[in-house]
GROMACS .gro file of C-alpha atoms in nm:
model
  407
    1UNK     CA    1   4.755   8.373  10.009
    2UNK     CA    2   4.877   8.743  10.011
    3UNK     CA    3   4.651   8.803  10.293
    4UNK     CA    4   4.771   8.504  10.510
    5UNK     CA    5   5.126   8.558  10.464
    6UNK     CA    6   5.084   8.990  10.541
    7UNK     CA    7   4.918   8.852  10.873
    8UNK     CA    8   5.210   8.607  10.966
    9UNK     CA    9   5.432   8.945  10.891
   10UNK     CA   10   5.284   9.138  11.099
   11UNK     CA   11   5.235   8.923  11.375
   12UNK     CA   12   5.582   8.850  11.366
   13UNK     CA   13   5.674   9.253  11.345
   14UNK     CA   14   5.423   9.251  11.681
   15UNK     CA   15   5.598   8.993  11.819
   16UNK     CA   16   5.926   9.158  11.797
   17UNK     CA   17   5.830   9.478  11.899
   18UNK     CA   18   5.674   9.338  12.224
   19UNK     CA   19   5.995   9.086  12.255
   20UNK     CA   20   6.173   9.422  12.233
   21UNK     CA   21   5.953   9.678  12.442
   22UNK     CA   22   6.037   9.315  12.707
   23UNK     CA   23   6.377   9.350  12.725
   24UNK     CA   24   6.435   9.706  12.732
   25UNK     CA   25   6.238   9.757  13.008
   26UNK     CA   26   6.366   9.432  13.167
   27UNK     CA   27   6.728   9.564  13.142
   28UNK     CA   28   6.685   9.881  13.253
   29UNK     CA   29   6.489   9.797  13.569
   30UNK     CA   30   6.759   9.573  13.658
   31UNK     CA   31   7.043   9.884  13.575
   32UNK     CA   32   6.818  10.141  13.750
   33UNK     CA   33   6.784   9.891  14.042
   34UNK     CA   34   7.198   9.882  14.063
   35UNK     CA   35   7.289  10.212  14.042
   36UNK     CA   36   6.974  10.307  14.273
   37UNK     CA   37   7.189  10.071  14.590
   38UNK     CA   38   7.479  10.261  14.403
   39UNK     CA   39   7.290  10.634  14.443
   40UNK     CA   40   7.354  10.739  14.114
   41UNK     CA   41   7.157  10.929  13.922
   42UNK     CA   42   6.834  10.706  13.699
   43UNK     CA   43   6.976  10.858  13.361
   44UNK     CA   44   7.327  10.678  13.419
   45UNK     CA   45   7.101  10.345  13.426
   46UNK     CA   46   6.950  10.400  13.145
   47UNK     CA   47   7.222  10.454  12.927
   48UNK     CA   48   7.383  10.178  13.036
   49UNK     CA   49   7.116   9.992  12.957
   50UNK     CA   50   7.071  10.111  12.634
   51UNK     CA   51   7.428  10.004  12.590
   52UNK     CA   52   7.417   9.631  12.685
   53UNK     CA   53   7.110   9.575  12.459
   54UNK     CA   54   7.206   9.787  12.137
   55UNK     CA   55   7.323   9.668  11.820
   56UNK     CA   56   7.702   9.747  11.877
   57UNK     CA   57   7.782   9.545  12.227
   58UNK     CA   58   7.899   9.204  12.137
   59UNK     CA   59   7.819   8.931  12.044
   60UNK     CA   60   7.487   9.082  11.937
   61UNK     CA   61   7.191   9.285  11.971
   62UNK     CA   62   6.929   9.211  12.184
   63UNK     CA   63   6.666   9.425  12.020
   64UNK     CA   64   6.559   9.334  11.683
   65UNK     CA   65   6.486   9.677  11.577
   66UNK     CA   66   6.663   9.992  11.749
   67UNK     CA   67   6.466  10.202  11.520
   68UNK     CA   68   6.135  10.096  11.692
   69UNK     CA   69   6.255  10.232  11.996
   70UNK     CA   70   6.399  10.551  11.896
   71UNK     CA   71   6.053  10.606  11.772
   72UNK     CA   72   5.880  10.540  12.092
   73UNK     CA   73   6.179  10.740  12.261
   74UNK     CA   74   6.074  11.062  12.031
   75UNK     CA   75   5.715  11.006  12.227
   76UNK     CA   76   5.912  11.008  12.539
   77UNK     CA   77   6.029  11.332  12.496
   78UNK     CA   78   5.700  11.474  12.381
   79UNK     CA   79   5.526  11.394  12.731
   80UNK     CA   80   5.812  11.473  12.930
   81UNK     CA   81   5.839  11.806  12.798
   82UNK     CA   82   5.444  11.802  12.823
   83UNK     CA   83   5.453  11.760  13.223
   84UNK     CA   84   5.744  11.955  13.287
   85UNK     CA   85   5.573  12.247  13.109
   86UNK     CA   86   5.261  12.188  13.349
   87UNK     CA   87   5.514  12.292  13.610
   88UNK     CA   88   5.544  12.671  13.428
   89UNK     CA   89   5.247  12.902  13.438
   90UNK     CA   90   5.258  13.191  13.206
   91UNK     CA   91   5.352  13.384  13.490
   92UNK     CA   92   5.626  13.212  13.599
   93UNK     CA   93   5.770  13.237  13.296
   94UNK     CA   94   5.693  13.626  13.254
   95UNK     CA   95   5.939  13.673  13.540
   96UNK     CA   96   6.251  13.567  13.340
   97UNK     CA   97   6.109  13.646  12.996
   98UNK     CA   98   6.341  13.933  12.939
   99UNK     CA   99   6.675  13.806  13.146
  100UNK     CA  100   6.595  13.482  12.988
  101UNK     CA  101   6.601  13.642  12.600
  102UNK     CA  102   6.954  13.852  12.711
  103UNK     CA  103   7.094  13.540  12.848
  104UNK     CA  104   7.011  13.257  12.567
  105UNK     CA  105   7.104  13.486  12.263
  106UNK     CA  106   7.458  13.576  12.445
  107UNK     CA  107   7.538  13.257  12.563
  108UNK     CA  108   7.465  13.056  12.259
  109UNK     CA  109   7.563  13.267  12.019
  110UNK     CA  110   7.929  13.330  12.244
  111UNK     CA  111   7.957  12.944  12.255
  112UNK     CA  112   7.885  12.923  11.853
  113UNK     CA  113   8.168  13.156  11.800
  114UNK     CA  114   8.479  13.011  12.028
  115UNK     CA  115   8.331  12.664  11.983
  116UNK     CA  116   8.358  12.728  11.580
  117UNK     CA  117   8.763  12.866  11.610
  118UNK     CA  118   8.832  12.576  11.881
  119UNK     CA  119   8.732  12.335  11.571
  120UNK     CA  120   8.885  12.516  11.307
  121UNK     CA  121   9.208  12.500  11.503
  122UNK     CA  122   9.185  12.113  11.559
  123UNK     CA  123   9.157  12.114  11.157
  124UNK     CA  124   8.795  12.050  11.108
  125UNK     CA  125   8.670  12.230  10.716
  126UNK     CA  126   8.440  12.534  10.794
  127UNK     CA  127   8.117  12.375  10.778
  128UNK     CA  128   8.188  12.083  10.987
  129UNK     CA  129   8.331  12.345  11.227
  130UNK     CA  130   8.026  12.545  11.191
  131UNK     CA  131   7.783  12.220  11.263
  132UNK     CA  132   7.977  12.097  11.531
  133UNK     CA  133   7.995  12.471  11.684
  134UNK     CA  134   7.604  12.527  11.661
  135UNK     CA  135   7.570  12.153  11.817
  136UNK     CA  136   7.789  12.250  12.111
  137UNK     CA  137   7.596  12.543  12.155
  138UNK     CA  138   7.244  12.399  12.202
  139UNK     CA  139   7.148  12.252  12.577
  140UNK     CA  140   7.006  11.878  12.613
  141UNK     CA  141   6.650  12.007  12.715
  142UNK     CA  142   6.544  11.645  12.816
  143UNK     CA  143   6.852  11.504  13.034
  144UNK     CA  144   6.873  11.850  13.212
  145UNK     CA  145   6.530  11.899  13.330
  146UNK     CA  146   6.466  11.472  13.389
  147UNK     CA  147   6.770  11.529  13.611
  148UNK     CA  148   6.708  11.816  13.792
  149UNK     CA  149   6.405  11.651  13.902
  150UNK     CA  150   6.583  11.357  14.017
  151UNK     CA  151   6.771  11.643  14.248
  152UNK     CA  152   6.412  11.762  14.366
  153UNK     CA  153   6.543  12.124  14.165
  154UNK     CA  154   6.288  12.184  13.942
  155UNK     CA  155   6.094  12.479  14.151
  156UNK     CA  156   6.442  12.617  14.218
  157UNK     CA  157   6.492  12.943  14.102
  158UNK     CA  158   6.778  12.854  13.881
  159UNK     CA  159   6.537  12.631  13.692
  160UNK     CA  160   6.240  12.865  13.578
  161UNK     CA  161   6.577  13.062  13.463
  162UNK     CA  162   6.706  12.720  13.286
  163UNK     CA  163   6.348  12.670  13.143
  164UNK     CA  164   6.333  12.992  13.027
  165UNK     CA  165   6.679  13.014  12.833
  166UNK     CA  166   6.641  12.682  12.689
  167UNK     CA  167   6.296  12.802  12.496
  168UNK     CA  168   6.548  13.061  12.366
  169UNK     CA  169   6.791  12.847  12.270
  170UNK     CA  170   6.604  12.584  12.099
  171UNK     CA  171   6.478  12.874  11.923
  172UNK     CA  172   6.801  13.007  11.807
  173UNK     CA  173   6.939  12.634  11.732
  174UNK     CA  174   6.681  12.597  11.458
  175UNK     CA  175   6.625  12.940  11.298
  176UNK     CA  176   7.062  12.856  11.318
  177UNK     CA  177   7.044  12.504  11.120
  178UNK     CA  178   6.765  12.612  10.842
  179UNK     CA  179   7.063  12.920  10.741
  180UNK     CA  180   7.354  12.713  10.753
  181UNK     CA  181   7.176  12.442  10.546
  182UNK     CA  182   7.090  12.722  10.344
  183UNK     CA  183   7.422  12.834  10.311
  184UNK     CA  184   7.543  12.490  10.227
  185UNK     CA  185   7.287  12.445   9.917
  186UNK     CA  186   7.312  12.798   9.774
  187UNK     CA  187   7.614  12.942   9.872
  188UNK     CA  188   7.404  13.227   9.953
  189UNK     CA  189   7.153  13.309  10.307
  190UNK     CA  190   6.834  13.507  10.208
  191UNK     CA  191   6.781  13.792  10.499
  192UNK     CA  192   6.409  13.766  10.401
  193UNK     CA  193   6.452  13.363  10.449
  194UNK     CA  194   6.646  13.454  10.850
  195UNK     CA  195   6.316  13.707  10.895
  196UNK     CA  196   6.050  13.452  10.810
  197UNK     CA  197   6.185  13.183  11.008
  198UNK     CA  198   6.214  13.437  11.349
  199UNK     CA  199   5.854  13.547  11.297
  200UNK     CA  200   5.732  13.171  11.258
  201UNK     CA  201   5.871  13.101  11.550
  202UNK     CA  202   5.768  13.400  11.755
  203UNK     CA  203   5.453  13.387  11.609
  204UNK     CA  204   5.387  13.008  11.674
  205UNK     CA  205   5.483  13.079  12.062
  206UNK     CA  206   5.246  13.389  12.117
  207UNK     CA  207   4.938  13.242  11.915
  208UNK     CA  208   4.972  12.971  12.196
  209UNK     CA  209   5.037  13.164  12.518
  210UNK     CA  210   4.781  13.463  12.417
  211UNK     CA  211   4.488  13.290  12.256
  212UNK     CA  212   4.557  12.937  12.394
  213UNK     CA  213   4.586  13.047  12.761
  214UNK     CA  214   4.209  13.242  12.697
  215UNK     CA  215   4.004  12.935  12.550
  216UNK     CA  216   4.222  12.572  12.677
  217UNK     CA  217   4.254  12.611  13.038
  218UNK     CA  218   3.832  12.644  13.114
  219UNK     CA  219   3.805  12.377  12.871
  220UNK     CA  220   4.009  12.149  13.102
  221UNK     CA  221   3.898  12.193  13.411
  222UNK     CA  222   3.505  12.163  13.312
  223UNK     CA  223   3.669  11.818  13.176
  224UNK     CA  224   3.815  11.769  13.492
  225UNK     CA  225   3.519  11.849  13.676
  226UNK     CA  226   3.368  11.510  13.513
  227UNK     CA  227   3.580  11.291  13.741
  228UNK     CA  228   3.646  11.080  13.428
  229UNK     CA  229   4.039  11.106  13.408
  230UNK     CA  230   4.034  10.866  13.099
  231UNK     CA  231   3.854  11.139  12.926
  232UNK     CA  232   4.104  11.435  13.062
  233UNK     CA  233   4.441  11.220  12.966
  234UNK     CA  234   4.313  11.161  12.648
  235UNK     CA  235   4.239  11.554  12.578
  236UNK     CA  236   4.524  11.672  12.787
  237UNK     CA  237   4.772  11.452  12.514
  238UNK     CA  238   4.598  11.538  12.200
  239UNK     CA  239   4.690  11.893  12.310
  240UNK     CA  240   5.024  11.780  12.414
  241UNK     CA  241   5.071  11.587  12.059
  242UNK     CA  242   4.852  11.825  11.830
  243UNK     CA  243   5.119  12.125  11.895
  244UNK     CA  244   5.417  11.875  11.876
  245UNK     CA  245   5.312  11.828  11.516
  246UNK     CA  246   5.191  12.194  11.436
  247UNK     CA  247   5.549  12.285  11.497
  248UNK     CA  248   5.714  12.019  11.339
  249UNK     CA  249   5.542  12.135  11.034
  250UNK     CA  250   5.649  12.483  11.080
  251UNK     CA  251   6.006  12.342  11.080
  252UNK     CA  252   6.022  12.372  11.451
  253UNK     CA  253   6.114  12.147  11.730
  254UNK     CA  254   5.838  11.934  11.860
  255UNK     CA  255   5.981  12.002  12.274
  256UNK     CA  256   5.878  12.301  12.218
  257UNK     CA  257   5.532  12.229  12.143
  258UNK     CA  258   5.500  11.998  12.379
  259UNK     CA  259   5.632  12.253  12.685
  260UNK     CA  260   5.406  12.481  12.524
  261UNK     CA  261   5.112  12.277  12.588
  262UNK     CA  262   5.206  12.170  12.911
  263UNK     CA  263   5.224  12.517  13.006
  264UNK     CA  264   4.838  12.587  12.909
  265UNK     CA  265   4.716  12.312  13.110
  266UNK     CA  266   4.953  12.476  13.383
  267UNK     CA  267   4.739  12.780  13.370
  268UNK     CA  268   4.413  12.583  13.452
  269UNK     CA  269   4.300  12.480  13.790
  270UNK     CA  270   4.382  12.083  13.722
  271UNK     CA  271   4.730  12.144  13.647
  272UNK     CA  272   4.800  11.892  13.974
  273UNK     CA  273   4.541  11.648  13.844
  274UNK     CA  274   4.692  11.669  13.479
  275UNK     CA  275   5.051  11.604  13.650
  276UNK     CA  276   4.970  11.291  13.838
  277UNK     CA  277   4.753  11.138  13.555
  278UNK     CA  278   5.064  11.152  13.344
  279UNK     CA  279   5.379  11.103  13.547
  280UNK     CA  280   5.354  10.712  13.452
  281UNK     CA  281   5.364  10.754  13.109
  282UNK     CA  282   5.651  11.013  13.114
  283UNK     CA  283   5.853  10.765  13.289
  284UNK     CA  284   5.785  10.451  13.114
  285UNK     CA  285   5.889  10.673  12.751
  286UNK     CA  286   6.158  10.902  12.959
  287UNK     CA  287   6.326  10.567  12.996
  288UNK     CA  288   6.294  10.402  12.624
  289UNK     CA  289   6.452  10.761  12.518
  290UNK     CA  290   6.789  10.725  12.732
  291UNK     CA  291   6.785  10.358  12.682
  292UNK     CA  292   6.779  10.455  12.292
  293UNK     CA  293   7.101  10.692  12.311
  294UNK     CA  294   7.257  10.372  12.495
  295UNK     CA  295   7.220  10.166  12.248
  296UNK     CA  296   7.309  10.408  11.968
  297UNK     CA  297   7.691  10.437  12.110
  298UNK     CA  298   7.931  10.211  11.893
  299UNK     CA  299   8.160  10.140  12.190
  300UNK     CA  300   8.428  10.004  11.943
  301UNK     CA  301   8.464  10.403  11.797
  302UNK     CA  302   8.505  10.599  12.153
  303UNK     CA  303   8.848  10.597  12.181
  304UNK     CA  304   8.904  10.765  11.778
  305UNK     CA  305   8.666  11.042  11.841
  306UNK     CA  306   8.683  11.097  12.254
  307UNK     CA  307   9.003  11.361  12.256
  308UNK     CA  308   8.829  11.589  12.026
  309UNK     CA  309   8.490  11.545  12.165
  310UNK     CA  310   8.634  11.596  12.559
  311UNK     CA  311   8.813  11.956  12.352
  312UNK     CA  312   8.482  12.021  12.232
  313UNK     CA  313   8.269  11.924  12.581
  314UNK     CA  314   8.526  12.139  12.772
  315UNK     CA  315   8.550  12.443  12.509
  316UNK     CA  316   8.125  12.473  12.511
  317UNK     CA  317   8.124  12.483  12.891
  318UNK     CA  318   8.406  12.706  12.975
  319UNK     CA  319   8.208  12.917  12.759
  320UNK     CA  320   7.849  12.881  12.876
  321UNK     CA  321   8.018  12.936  13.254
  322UNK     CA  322   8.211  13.252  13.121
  323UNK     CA  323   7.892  13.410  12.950
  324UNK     CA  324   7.608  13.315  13.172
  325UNK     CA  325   7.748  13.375  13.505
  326UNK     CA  326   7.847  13.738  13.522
  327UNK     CA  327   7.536  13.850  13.286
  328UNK     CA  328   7.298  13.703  13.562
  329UNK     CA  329   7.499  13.859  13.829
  330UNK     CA  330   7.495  14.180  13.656
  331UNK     CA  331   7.119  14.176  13.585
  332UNK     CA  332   7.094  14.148  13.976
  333UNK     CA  333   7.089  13.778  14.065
  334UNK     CA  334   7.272  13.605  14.367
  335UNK     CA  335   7.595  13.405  14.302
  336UNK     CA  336   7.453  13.076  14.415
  337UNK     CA  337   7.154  13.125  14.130
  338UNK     CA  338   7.369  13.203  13.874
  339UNK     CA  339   7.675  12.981  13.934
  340UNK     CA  340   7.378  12.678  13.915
  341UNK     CA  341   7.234  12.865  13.673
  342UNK     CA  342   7.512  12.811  13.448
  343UNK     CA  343   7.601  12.454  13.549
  344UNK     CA  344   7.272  12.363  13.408
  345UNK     CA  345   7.281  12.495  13.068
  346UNK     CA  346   7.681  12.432  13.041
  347UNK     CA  347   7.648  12.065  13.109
  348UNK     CA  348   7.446  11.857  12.879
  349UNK     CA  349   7.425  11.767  12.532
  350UNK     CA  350   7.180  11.569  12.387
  351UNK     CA  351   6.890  11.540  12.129
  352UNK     CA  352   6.909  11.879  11.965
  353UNK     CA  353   7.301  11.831  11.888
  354UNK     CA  354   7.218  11.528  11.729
  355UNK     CA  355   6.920  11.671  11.583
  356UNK     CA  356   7.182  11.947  11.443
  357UNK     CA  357   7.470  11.672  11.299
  358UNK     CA  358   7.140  11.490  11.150
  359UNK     CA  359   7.081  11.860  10.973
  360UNK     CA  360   7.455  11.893  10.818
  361UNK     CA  361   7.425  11.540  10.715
  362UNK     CA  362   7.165  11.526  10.537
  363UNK     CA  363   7.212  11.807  10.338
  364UNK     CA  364   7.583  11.656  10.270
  365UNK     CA  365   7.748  11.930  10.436
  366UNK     CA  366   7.938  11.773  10.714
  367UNK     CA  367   8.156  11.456  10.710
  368UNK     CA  368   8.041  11.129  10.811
  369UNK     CA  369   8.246  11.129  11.118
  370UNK     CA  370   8.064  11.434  11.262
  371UNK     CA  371   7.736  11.262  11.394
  372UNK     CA  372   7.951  11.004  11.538
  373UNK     CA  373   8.213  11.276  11.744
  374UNK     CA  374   7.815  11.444  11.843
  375UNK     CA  375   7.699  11.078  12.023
  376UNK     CA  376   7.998  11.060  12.192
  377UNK     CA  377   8.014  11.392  12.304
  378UNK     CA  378   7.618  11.313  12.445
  379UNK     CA  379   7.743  10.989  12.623
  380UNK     CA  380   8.020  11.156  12.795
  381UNK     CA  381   7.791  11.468  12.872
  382UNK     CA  382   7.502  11.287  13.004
  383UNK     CA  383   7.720  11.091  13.244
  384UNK     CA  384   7.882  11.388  13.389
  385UNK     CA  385   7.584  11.609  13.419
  386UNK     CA  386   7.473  11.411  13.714
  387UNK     CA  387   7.729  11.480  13.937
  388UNK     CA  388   7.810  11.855  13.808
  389UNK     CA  389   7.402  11.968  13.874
  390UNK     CA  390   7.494  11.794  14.243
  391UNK     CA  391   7.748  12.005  14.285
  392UNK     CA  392   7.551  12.296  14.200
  393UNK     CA  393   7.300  12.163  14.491
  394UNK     CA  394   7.545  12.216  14.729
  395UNK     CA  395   7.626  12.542  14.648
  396UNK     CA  396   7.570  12.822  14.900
  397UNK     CA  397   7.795  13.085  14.752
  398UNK     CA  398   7.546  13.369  14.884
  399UNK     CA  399   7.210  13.369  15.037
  400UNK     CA  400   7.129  13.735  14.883
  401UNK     CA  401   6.774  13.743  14.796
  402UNK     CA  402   6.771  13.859  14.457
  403UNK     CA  403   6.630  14.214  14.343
  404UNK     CA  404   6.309  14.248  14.182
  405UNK     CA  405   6.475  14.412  13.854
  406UNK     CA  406   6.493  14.082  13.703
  407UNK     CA  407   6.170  14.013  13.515
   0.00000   0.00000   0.00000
């Protein structure tokens, strides 16, 4: 009996999931179709989407389990990361390694700090000032790179630079929300404890790119040498998915295991055969992730938290634009690089913020209405990035090539 009815559960659990996976792609072929005759960005689709189906649009949900899909969304963002990283040789990324340090540590820790007095002054308590700050500070890794390849930008000079900084700040985001939930427990932050988590990081990041980039890359292309792609997507994931969870157990983020990989199969010879092989898959899990922040957004509770979120949105930016834009200048970059430059890492706001209010609130140091000001803030974001990376496409502020000093 206990076995017949555990069978009839989970075929019913299968049944929903695939009833689920059905309309969530249905939907958001039919969005992506509109505002495709519309020519607006995929991402905009998506979300709204995400929105029609989710659990807070009236008069009901058309997803029995929003959970199921934020879990297939969180695979989404593993293999997206995965294939743009197969886009960034070591090399590539050697020639903004240094600019790219300079630039993410001033930026987001400049944001953190006028971010964290704009929210004092709108009479938020200290450490939901301090959690929304280091939220505000952190790019949307995922909605900025899917959309500047929707803009064809992803070779552009401005985005190794983008690439590069946003390593650094996802970086700094972390080592930032393991001391200030810390600080929130103890009262007190261990130097020794800040020390530790830097050198895991650092050390997680050079173990790959110095020992990884000697022994992986052969590996894949005799694999690819076999013909058998089955075989080479297969081994080309496990690597993508076997570093996502190494640095989720060293308390990291899993995008940047997953770029990390990506970036060792970009140093072998089948990096274009690794790409094609799995574009599909990014796209089909790309889209389950933005139709998941859709349908997260409790329409009915945008207009109490929308002033102080558009404060917030507006502070972070100005911010970003003020830092980034005259330290790339001064390090010897063109205008038109470093005024699109900034536009990408000023605009979105996305997983990691959430990621961040999920941090304060589950330590208890934050209020409950924190997470909700951080989705809004990622709705609004994520529709305005589109059109604010076009603009940056247009740009021709100077044609300068820049100097050589810049590696």
């Amino acid at each position: 009996w206990f076995l017949n009815f555990f069978h009839l559960i989970t075929q019913l659990e299968t049944g929903f999931l695939i009833q689920d996976f059905a309309v969530v792609m249905i939907v958001a072929a039919i969005m992506v179709f509109v505002t495709h005759k519309l020519k607006q960005p995929m991402v905009i689709g998506y979300i709204l989407a995400g929105m029609l189906i989710g659990p807070f649009t009236p008069p009901f949900s058309l997803v029995h389990n929003v959970g199921t899909i934020n879990t297939l969304a969180e695979l989404g963002i593993i293999i997206l990361l995965f294939v743009i990283g197969t886009e960034f040789p070591i090399t590539k990324l050697k020639s903004v390694g240094r600019i790219s340090m300079i630039v993410g540590i001033a930026e987001s820790l400049g944001t953190l700090l006028v971010t964290f007095f704009v929210a004092r002054t709108l009479g938020f308590s200290q450490f939901d000032s301090m959690f929304l700050a280091l939220a505000m500070s952190v790019t949307s890794t995922v909605v900025t790179v899917k959309l500047l390849e929707e803009l064809n930008m992803i070779n552009d000079k401005s985005s190794v630079l983008i690439m590069g900084i946003l390593i650094v700040e996802d970086v700094i985001v972390i080592t930032m929300l393991g001391i200030l939930q810390s600080l929130s427990l103890t009262a007190a932050v261990s130097f020794v404890d800040v020390l530790l988590s830097v050198a895991i990081v650092l050390g997680f990041i050079a173990a790959i790119l110095i020992l990884g980039s000697r022994y992986l890359p052969p590996l894949i292309d005799k694999l690819a040498r076999t013909t058998d792609y089955s075989v080479l997507i297969i081994v080309i994931l496990g690597l993508a998915f076997g570093l996502s969870f190494v640095a989720i157990e060293l308390g990291l983020s899993p995008v940047i295991g997953a770029f990390l990989a990506g970036v060792l199969v970009a140093e072998s010879n089948s990096a274009g055969i690794a790409r094609v092989i799995t574009i599909p898959l990014r796209d089909v899990f790309t889209a389950l992730f933005f139709v998941s922040v859709g349908a997260l957004v409790d329409v009915s509770k945008i207009p109490l938290f929308i002033i102080p979120a558009l404060i917030l949105i507006v502070t972070s930016f100005m911010a970003k634009m003020i830092i980034i834009i005259p330290v790339l200048i001064r390090a010897g970059y063109d205008t038109t690089t470093a005024v699109r430059t900034g536009l990408g890492l000023a605009s979105a706001r996305g997983e990691m913020s959430l990621i961040v209010g999920k941090g304060g609130q589950d330590v208890g140091a934050v209020s409950s209405y924190i997470l909700p000001i951080l989705g809004v803030v990622t709705i609004v974001t994520t529709f305005v990035t589109p059109y604010i990376l076009k603009i940056g496409t247009k740009l021709n502020i100077s044609s300068t090539p820049s100097e050589d000093n810049k590696s």
